[in-house]
CSV table of C-alpha atoms in Angstrom, one decimal:
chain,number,residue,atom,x,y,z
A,70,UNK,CA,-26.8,-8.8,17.6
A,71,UNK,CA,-25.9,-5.9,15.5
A,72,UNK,CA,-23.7,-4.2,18.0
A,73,UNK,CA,-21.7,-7.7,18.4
A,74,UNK,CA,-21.2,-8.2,14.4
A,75,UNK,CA,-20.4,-4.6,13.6
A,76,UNK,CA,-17.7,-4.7,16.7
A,77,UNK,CA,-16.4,-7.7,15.0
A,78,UNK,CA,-16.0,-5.7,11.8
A,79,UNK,CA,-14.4,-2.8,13.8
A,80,UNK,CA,-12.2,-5.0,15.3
A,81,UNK,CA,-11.0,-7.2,12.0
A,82,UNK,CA,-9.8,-3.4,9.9
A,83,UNK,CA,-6.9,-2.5,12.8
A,84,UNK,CA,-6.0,-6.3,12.2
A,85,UNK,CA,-6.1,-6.0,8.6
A,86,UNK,CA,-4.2,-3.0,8.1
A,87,UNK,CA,-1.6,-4.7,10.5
A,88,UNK,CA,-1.1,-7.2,7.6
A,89,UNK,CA,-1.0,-4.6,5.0
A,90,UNK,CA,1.3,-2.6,6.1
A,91,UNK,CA,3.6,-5.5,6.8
A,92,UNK,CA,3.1,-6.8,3.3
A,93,UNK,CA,4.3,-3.3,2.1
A,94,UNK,CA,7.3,-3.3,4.6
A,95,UNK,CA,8.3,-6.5,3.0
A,96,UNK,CA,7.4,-6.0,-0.7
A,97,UNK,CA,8.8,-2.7,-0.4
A,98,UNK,CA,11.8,-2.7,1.4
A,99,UNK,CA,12.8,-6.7,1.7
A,100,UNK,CA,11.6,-7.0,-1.8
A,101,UNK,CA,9.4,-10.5,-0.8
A,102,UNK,CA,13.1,-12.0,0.4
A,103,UNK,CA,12.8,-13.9,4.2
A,104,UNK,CA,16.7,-12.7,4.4
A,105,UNK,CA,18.1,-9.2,4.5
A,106,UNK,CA,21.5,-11.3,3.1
A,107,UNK,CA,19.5,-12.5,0.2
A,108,UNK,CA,19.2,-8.4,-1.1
A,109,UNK,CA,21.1,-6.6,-3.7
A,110,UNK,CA,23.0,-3.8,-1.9
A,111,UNK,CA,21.8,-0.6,-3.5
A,112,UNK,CA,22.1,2.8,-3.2
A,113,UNK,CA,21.3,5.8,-5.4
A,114,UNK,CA,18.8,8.3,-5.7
A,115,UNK,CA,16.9,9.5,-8.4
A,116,UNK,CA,15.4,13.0,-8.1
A,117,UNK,CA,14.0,13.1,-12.0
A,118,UNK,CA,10.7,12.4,-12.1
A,119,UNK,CA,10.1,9.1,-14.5
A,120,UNK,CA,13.8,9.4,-15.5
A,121,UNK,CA,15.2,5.9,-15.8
A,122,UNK,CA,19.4,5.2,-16.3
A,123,UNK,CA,19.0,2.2,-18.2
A,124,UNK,CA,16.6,0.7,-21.6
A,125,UNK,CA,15.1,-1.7,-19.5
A,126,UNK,CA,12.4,-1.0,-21.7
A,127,UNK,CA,9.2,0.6,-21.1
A,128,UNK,CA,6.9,-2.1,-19.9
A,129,UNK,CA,9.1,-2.4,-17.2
A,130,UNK,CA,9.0,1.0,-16.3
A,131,UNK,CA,4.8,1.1,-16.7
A,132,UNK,CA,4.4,-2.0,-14.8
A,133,UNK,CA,6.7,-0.5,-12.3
A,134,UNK,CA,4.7,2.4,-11.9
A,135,UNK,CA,1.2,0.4,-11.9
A,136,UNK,CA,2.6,-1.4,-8.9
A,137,UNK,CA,3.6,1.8,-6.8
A,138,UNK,CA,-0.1,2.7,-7.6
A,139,UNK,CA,-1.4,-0.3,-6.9
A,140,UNK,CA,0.3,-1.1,-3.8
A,141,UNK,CA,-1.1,2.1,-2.2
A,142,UNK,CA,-4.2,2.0,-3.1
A,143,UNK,CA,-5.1,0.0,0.1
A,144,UNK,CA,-3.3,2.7,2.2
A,145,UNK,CA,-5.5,5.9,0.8
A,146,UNK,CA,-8.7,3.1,1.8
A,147,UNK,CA,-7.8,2.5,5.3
A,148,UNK,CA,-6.3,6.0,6.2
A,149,UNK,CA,-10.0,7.0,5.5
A,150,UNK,CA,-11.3,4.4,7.2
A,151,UNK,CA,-9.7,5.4,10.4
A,152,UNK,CA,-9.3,8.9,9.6
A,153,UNK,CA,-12.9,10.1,9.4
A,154,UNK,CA,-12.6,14.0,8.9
A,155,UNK,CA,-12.5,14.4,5.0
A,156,UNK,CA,-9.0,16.8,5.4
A,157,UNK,CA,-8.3,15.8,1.9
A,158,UNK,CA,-4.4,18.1,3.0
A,159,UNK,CA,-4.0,15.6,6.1
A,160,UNK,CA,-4.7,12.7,4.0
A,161,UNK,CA,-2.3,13.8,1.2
A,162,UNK,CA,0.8,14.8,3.3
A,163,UNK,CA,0.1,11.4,5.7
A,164,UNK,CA,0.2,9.1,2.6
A,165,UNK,CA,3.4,11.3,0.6
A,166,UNK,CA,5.6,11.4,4.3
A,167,UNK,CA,4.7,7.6,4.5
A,168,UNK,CA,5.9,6.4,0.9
A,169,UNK,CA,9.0,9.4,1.9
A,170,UNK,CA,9.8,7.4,5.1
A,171,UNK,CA,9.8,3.9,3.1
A,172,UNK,CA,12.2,5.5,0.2
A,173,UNK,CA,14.9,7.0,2.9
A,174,UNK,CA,14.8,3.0,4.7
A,175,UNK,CA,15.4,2.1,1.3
A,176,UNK,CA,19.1,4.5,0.6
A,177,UNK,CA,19.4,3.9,4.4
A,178,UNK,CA,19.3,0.0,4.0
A,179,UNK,CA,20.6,0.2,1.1
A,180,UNK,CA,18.0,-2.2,-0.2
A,181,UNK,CA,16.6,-0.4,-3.7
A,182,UNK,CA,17.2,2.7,-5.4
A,183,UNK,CA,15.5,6.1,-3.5
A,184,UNK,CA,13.2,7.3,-6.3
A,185,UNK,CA,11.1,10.4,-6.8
A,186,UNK,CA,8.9,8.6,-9.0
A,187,UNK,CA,8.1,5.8,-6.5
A,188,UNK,CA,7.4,9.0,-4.4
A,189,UNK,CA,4.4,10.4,-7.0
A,190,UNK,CA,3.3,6.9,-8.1
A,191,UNK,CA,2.6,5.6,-4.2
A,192,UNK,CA,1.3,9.1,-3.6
A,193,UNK,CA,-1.1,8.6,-6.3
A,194,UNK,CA,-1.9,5.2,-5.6
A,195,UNK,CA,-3.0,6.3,-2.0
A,196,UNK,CA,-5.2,9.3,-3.5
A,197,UNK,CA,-7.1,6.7,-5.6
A,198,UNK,CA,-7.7,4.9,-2.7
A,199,UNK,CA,-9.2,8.1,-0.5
A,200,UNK,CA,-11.2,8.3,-4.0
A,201,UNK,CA,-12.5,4.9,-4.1
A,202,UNK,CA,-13.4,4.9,-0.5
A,203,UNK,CA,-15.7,8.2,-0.4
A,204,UNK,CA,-17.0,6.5,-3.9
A,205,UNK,CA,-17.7,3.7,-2.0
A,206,UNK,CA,-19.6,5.6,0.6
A,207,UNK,CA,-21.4,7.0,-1.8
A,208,UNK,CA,-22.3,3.9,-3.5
A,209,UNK,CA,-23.1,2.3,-0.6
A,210,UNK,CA,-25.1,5.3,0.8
A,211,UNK,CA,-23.3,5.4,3.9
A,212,UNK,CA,-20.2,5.4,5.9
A,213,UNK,CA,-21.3,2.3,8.0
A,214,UNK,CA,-22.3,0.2,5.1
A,215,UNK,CA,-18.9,1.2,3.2
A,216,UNK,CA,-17.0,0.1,5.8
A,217,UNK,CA,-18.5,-3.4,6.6
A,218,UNK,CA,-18.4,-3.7,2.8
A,219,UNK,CA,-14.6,-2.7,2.2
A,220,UNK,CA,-13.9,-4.7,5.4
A,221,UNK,CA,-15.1,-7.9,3.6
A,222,UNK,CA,-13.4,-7.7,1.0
A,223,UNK,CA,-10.2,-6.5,2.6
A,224,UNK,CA,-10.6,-9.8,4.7
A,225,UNK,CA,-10.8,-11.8,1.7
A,226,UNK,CA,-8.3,-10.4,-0.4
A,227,UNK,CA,-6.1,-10.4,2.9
A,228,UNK,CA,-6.8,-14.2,3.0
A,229,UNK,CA,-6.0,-14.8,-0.8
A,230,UNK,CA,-2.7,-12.8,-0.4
A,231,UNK,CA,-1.3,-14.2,2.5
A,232,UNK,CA,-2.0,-17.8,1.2
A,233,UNK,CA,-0.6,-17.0,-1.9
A,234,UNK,CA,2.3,-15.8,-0.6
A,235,UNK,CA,2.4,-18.4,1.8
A,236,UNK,CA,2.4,-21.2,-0.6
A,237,UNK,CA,5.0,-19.4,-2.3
A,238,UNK,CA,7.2,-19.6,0.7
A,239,UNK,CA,6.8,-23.3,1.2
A,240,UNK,CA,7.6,-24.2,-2.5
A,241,UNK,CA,10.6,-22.3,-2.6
């Protein structure tokens, strides 16, 4: 009975990170819009770390940047949980060329502003989550118990999200 449940779980994270990753797609590059049409066409590039052109003010900017941290966070937890050598170097280029690759379909798209600080903050954001994880192990004394743990509660927050966002989509 073991065997079955634990396959189960094994079976839900590949799904689950299938949903992630196209919730970050979409938040990222599609910026929660259904149409492509319905985007602002924009194209620039900032290379200056936390540099910003205008006074939005600087909430913005720090909720900006707790976002990109945010976001990621899920990504640094799953790449460990398929990723099981602890190559800290592997992990950290994997997650940087990943938020890289979203920034250039951004200028490419010309769908948001290519931005070096979206680059550190998502790179952070996916460190914390390689942190959390082998915290989590830890915690939990064990890989196995981590994972059926974090799986859970990816499931559920999965859930959560995707009805939130999906009530969202039928009100509006």
């Amino acid at each position: 009975m073991k065997k079955k449940k634990r396959a189960g779980i094994n079976c839900l994270v590949p799904f689950l990170f299938a949903v992630y990753m196209v919730l970050l797609v979409w938040i990222i590059l599609f910026k929660l819009q259904l149409s492509i049409h319905d985007l602002d066409t924009v194209r620039n590039i900032n290379l200056i770390p936390f540099h910003y052109e205008n006074e939005i003010g600087m909430n913005f900017h720090l909720k900006e940047v707790l976002e990109n941290i945010g976001i990621f966070i899920p990504f640094g937890i799953y790449l460990c949980m398929f990723r099981h050598e602890p190559n800290f170097k592997r992990k950290f280029i994997f997650i940087l060329s990943t938020s890289l690759i979203l920034e250039i379909f951004q200028y490419i798209l010309a769908v948001g502003g290519t931005d070096i600080t979206d680059l550190i903050t998502n790179t952070c954001g996916g460190m914390i989550g390689i942190g959390l994880y082998w915290s989590a192990v830890k915690i939990f004394r064990g890989k196995k118990r981590a994972d059926t743990v974090i799986t859970v509660v990816a499931a559920i927050v999965t859930a959560v999200v995707v009805g939130g966002v999906s009530v969202l989509l039928i009100s509006n």
